[in-house]
mmCIF file of C-alpha atoms and ligand atoms in Angstrom:
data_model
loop_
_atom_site.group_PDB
_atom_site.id
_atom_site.type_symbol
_atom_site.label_atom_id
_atom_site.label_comp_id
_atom_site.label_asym_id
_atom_site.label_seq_id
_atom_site.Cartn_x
_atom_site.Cartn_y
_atom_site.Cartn_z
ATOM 1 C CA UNK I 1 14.144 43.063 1.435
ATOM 2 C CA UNK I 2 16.250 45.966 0.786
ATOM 3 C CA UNK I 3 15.287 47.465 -2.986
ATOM 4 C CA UNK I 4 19.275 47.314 -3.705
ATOM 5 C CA UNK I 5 18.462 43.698 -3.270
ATOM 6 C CA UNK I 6 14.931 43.850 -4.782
ATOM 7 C CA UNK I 7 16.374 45.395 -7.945
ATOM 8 C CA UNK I 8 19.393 42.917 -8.121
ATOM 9 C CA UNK I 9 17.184 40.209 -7.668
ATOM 10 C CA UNK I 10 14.754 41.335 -10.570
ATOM 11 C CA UNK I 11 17.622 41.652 -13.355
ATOM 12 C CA UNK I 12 19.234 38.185 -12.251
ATOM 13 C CA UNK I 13 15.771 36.381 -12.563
ATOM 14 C CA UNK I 14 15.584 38.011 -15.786
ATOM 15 C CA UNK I 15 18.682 36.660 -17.282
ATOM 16 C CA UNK I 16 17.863 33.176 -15.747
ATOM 17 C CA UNK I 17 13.824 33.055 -17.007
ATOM 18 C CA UNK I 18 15.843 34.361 -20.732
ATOM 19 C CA UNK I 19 18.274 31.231 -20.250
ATOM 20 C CA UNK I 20 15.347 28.638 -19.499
ATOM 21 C CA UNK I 21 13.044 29.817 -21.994
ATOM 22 C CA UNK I 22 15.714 29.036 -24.079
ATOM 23 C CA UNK I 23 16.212 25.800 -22.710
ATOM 24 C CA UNK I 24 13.095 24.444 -23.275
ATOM 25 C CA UNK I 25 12.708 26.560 -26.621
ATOM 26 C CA UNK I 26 15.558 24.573 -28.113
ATOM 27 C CA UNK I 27 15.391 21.078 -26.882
ATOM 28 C CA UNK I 28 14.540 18.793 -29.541
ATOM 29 C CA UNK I 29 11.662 17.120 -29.165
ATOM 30 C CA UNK I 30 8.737 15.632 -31.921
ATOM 31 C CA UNK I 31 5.988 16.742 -29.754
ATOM 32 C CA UNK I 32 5.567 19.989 -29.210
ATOM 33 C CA UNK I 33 2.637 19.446 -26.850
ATOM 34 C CA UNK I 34 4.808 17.627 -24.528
ATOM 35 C CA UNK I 35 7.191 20.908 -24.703
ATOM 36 C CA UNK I 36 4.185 22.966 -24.112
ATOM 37 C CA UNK I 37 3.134 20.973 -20.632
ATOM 38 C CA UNK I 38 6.761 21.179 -19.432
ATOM 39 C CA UNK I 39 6.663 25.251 -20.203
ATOM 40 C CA UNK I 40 3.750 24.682 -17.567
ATOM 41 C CA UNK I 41 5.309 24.545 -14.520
ATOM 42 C CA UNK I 42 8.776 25.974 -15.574
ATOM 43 C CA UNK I 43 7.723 28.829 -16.305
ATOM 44 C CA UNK I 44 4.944 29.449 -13.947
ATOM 45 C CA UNK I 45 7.093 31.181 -11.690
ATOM 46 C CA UNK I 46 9.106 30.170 -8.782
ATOM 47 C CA UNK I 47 11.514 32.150 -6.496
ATOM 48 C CA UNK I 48 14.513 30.737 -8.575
ATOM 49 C CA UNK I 49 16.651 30.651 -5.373
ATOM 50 C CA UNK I 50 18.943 27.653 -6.557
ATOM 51 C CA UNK I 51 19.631 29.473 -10.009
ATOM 52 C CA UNK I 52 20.421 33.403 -7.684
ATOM 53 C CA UNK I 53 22.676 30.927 -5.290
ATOM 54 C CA UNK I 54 24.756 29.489 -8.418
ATOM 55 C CA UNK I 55 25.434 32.774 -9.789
ATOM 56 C CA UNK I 56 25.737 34.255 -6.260
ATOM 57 C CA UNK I 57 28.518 31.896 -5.354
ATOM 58 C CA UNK I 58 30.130 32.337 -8.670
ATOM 59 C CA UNK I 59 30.417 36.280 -8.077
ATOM 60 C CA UNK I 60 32.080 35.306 -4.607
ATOM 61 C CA UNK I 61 34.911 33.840 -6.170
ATOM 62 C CA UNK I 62 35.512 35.362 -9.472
ATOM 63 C CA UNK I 63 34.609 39.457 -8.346
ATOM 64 C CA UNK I 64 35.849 40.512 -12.161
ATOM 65 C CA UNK I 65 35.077 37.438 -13.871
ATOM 66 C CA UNK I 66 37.210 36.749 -16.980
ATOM 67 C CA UNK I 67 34.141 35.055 -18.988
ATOM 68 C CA UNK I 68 30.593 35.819 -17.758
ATOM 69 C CA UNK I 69 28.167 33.576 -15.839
ATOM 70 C CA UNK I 70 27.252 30.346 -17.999
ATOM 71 C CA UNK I 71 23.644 30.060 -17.679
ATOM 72 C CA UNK I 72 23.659 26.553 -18.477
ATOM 73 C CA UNK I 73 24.185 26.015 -14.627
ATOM 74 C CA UNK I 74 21.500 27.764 -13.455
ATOM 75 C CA UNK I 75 19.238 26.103 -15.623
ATOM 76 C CA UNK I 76 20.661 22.757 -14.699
ATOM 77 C CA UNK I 77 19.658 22.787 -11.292
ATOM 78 C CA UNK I 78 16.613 24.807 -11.412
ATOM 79 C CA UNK I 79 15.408 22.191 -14.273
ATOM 80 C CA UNK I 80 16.124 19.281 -11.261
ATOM 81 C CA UNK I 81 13.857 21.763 -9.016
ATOM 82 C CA UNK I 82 11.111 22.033 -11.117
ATOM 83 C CA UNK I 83 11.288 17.984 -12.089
ATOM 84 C CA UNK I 84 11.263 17.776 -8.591
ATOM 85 C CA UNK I 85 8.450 19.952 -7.999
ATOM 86 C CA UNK I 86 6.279 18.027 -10.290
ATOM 87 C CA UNK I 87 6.852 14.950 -9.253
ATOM 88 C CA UNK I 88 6.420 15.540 -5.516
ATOM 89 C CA UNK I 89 2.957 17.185 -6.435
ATOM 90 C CA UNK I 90 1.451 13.497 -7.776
ATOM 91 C CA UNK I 91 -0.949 11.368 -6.334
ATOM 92 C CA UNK I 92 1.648 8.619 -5.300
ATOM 93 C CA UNK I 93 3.466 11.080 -3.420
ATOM 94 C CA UNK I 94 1.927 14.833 -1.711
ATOM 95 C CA UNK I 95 -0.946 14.479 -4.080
ATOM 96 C CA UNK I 96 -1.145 18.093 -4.289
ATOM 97 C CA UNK I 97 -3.540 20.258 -6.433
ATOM 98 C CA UNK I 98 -1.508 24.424 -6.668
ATOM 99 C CA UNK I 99 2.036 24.803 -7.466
ATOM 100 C CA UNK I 100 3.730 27.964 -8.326
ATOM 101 C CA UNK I 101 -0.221 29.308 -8.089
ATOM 102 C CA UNK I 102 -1.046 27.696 -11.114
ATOM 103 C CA UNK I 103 -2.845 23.509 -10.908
ATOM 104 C CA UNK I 104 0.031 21.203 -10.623
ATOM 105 C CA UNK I 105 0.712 19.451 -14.107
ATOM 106 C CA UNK I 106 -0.981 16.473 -13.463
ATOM 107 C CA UNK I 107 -4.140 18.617 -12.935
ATOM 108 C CA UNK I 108 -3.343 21.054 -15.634
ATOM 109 C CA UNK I 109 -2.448 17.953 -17.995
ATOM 110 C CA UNK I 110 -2.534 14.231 -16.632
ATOM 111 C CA UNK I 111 -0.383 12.058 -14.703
ATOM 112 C CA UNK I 112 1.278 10.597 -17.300
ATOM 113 C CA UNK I 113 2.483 13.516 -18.918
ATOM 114 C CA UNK I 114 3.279 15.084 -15.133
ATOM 115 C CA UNK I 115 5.497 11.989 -15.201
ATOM 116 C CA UNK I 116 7.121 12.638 -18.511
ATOM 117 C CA UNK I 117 7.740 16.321 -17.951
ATOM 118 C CA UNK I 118 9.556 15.367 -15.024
ATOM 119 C CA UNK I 119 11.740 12.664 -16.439
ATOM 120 C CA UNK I 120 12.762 15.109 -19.530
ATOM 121 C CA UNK I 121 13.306 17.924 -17.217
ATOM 122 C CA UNK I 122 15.808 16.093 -15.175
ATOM 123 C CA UNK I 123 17.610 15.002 -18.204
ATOM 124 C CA UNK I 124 17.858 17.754 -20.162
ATOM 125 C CA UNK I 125 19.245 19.268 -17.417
ATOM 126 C CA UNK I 126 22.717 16.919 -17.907
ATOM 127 C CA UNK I 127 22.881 17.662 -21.701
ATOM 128 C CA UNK I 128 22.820 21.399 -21.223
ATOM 129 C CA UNK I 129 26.064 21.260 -18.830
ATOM 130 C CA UNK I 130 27.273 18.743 -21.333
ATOM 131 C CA UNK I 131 26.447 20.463 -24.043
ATOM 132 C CA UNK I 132 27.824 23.705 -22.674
ATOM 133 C CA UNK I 133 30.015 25.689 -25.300
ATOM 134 C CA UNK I 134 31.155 27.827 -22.216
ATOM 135 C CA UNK I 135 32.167 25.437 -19.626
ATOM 136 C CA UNK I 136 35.766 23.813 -19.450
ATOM 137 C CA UNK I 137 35.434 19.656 -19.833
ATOM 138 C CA UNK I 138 36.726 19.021 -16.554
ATOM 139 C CA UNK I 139 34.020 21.470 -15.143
ATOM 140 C CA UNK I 140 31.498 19.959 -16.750
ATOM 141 C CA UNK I 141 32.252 16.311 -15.315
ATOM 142 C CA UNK I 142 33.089 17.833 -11.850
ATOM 143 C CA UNK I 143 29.206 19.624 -12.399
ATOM 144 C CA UNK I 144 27.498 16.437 -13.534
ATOM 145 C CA UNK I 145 29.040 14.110 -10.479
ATOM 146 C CA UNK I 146 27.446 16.783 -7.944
ATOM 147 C CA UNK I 147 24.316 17.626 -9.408
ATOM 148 C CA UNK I 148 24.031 14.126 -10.099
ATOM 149 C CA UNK I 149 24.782 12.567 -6.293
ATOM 150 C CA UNK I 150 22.581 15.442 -5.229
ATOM 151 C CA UNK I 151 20.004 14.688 -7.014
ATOM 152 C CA UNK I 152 18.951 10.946 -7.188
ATOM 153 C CA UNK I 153 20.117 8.273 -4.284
ATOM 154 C CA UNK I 154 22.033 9.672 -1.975
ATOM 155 C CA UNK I 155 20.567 13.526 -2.112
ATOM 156 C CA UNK I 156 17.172 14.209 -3.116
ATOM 157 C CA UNK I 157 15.556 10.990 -4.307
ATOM 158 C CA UNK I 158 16.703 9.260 -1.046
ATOM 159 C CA UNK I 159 15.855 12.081 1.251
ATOM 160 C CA UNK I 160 11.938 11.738 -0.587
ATOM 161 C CA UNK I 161 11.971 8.294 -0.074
ATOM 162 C CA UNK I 162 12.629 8.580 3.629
ATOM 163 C CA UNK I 163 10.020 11.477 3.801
ATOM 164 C CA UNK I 164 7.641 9.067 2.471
ATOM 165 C CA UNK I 165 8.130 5.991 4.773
ATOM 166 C CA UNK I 166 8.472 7.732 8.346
ATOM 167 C CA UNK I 167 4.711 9.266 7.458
ATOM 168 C CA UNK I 168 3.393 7.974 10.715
ATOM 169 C CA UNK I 169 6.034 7.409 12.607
ATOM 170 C CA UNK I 170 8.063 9.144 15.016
ATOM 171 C CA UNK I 171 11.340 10.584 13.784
ATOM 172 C CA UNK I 172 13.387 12.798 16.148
ATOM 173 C CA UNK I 173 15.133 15.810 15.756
ATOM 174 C CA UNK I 174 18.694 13.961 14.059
ATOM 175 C CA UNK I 175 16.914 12.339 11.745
ATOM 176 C CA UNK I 176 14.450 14.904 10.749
ATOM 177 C CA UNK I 177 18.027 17.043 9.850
ATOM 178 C CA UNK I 178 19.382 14.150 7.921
ATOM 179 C CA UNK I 179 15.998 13.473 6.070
ATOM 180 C CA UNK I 180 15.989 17.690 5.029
ATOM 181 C CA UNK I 181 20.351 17.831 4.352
ATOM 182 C CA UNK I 182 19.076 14.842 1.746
ATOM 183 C CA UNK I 183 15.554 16.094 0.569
ATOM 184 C CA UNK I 184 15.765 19.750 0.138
ATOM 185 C CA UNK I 185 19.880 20.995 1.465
ATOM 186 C CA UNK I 186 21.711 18.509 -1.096
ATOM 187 C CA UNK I 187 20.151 20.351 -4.086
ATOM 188 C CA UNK I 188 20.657 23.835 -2.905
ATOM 189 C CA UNK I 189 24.406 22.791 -1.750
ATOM 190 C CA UNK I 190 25.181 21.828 -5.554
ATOM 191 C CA UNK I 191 23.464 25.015 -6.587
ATOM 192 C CA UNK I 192 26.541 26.670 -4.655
ATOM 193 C CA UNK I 193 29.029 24.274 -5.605
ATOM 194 C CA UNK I 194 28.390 24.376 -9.359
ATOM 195 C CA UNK I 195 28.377 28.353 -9.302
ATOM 196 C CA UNK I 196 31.814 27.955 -7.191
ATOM 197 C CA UNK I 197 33.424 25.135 -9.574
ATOM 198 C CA UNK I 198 31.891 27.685 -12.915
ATOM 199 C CA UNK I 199 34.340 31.138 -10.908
ATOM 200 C CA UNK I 200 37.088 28.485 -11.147
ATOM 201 C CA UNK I 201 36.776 28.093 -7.084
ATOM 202 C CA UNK I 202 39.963 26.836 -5.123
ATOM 203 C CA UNK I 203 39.370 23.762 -2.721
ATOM 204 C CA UNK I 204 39.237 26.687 0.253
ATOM 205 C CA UNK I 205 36.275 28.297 -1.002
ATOM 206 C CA UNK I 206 34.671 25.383 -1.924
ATOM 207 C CA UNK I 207 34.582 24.132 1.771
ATOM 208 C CA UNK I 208 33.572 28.076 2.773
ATOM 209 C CA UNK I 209 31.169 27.800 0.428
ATOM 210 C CA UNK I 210 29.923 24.510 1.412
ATOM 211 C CA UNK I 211 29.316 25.640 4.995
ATOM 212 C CA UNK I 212 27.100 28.178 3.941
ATOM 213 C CA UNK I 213 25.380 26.503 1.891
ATOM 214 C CA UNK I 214 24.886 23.476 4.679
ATOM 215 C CA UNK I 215 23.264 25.872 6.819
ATOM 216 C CA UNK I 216 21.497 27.924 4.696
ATOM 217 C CA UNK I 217 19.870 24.486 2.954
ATOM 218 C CA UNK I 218 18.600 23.753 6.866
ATOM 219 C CA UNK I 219 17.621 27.450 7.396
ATOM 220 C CA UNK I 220 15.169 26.945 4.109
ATOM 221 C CA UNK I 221 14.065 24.012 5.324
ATOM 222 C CA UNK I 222 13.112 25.554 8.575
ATOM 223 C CA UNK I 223 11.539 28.351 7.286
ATOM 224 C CA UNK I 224 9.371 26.116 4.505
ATOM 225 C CA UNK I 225 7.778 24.548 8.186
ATOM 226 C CA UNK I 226 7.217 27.488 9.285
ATOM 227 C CA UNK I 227 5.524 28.817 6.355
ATOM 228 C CA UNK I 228 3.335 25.614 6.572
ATOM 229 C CA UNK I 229 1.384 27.390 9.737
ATOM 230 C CA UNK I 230 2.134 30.949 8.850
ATOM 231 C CA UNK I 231 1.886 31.400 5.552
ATOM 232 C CA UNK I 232 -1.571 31.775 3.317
ATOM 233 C CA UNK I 233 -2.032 30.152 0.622
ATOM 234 C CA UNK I 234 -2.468 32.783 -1.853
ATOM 235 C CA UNK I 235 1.105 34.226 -0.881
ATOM 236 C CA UNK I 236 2.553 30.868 -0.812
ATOM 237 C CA UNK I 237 1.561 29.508 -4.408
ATOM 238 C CA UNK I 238 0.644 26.351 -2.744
ATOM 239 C CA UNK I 239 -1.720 24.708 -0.178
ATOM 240 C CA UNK I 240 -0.999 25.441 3.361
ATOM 241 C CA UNK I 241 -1.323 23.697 6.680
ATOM 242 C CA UNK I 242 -0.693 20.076 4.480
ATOM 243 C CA UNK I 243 2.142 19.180 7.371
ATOM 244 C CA UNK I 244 -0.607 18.995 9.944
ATOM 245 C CA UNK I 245 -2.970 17.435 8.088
ATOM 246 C CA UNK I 246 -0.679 14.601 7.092
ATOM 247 C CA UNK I 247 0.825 14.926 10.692
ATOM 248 C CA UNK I 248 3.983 15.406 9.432
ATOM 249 C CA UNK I 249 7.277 15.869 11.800
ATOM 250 C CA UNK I 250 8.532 19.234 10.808
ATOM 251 C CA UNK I 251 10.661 21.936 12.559
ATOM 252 C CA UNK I 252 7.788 23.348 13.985
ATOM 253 C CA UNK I 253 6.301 20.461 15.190
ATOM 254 C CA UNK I 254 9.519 19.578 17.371
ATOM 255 C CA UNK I 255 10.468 22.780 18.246
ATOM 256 C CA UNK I 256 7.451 24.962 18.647
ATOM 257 C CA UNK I 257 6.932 27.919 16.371
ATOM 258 C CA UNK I 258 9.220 30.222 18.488
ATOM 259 C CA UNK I 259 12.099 27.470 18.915
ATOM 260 C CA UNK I 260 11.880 26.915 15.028
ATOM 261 C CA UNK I 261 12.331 30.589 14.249
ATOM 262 C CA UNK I 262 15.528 30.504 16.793
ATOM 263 C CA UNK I 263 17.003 27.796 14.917
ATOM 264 C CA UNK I 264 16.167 29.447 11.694
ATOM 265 C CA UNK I 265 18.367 32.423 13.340
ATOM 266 C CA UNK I 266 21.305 30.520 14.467
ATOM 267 C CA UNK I 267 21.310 28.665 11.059
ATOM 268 C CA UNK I 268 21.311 32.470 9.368
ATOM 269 C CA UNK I 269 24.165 33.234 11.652
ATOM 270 C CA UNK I 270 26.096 30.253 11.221
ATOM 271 C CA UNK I 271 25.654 30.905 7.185
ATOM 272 C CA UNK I 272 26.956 34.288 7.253
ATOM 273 C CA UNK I 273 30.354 33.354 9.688
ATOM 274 C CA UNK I 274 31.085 30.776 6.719
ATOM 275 C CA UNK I 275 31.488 33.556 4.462
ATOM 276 C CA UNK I 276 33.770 36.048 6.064
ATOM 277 C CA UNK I 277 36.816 35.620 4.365
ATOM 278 C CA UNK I 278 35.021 36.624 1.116
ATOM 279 C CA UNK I 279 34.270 40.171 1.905
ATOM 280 C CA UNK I 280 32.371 41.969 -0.424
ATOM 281 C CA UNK I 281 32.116 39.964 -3.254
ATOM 282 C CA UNK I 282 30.041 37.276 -0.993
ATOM 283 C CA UNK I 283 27.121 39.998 -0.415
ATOM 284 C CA UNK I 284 25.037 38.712 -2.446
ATOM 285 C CA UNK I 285 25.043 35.236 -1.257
ATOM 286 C CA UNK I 286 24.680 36.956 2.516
ATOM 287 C CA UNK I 287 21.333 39.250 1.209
ATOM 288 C CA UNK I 288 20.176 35.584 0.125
ATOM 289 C CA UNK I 289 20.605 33.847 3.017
ATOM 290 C CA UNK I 290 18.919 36.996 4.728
ATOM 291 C CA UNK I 291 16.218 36.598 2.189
ATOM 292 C CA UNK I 292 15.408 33.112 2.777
ATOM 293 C CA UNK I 293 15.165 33.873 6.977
ATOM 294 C CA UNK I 294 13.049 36.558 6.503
ATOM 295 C CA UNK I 295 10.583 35.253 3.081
ATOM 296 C CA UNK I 296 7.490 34.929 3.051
ATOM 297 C CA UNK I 297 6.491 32.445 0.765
HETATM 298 C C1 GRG J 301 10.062 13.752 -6.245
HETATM 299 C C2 GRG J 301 12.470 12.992 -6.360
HETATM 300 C C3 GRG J 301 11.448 13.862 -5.798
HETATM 301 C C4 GRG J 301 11.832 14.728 -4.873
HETATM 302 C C5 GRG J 301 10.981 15.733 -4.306
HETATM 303 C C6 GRG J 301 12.066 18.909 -3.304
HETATM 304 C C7 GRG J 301 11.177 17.774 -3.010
HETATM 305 C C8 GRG J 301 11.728 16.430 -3.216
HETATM 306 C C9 GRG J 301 9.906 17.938 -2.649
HETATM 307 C C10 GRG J 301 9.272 19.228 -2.470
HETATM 308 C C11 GRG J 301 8.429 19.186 -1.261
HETATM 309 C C12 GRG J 301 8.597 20.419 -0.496
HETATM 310 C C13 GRG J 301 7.507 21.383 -0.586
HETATM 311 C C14 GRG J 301 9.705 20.581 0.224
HETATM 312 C C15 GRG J 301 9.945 21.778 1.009
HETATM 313 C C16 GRG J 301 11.063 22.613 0.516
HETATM 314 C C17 GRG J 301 10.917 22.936 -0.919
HETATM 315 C C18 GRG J 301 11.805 22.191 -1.829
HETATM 316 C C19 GRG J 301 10.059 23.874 -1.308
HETATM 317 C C20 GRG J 301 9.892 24.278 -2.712
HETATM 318 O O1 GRG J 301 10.994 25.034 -3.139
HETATM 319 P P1 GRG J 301 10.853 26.603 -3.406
HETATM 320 O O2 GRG J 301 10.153 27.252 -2.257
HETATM 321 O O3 GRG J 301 9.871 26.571 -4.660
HETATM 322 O O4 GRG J 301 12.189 27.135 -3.789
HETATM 323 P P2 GRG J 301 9.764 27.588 -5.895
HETATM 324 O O5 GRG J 301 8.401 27.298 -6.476
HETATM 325 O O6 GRG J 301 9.896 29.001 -5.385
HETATM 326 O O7 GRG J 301 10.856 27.197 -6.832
#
């Protein structure tokens, strides 16, 4: 990563950490301990791609933006992430023990608080946009249809549950994509389209803006399989080689390691040609989409 990027990167997570601390800080709740466990795994860290992609595609279309970035949005989606996260980690589903380096929360914590968390994450995530002082109120409904679809039945909830029931089987290469564009790329998509619909995006960019983010979603994907036999542990936050344990079909599985980093490539490529009528003020969702090709955890 380039330290132009590196620095760029550092001062955006800054402003988005500030804006969930907040978050959570404020939300009304009569238990502070079940604040505390939710501060757990939200703040434990994270690459906070969705939240850099939402103010990434904002800067695209609004270069001098009359009103600066609302926040709100970022933590919106990165709040459905980290719900996500934490539910994906239980027994009933990966069963998984690291997250974000730290235990998962229903190690840290138990289950039914892991459960809780998740459940108050998701839904604080609709009154912020709703609750947004900064947002327009057609923005906000346009926001809360997208994140919404992407996140339960016919994004990420239904991509999980047809993760869970093809453990076993044989799934081809089609319907590998279509379980990933619903598991992982339908989140990251209304990361871009939320920062898009916050600059006050015409229907053009949207689309422009949807392409990238279609292949970008699959690139991540790609990469996350990857990872899976590459990676180490200790870089990756989280326990590696679990896809071949739980003989999983991934990426690399169908492909090979070498034809999974091609398609990573050609879904990098693909990314960046979506983006060309932007010019400049789209490099920061390009040095993303380089980013997410090249990480390493
Ligand atoms: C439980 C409804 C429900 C859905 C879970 C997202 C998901 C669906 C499961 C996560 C399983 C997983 C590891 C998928 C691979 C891609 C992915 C989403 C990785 C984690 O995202 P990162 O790498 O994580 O952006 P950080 O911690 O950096 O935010």
């Amino acid at each position: 990563m380039s330290s132009s990027l590196q620095l760029r990167l550092q001062a955006l997570r800054a402003d988005i950490e500030a804006a969930l601390t907040e978050a959570i800080d404020s939300a009304t709740c009569s238990n502070p301990s079940l604040l505390a466990s939710s501060r757990h795994s939200l703040v434990a860290g994270g690459k906070r791609i969705r939240p850099v992609l939402a103010v990434a595609a904002f800067e695209a279309v609004s270069p001098s933006p009359a009103s600066p970035f609302p926040f709100a949005v970022s933590s919106a989606v990165e709040l459905i992430h980290t719900y996500s996260l934490i539910h994906d980690d239980l027994p009933a589903m990966d069963d998984d023990d690291l997250r974000r380096g730290v235990p998962t929360l229903h190690k840290a914590f138990d289950e039914a608080t892991a459960i809780l968390v998740g459940d108050g994450l998701q839904t604080l995530a609709f009154q912020l946009l709703s609750e947004s002082t900064e947002l327009s109120a057609g923005q906000k409904v346009r926001m809360i249809q997208r994140l919404a679809a992407a996140s339960g039945f016919s994004g990420m909830v239904g991509g999980q549950y047809v993760d869970i029931t093809s453990e076993g089987k044989e799934i081809d290469l089609s319907e590998l994509e279509s379980l990933h564009a619903m598991k992982t790329g339908a989140l990251i998509r209304a990361a871009v389209a939320l920062g898009g619909i916050a600059g006050s995006a015409s229907e053009v960019q949207l689309e422009a803006l949807d392409r990238y983010a279609r292949h970008i979603g699959l690139a991540f994907q790609v990469i996350d399989d990857i990872l899976d036999v590459e990676g180490d542990t200790a870089t990756l936050g989280k326990t590696q080689g679990k896809d071949e344990v739980a003989d999983k079909a991934t990426y690399v599985k169908l492909l090979g390691l070498d034809g999974a980093k091609d398609k990573a490539g050609a879904l990098l490529d693909e990314a960046l040609l979506a983006l060309e009528n932007f010019g400049e003020s789209a490099s920061l969702l390009c040095d993303i989409a380089r980013y997410i090709v090249a990480r390493n955890h």
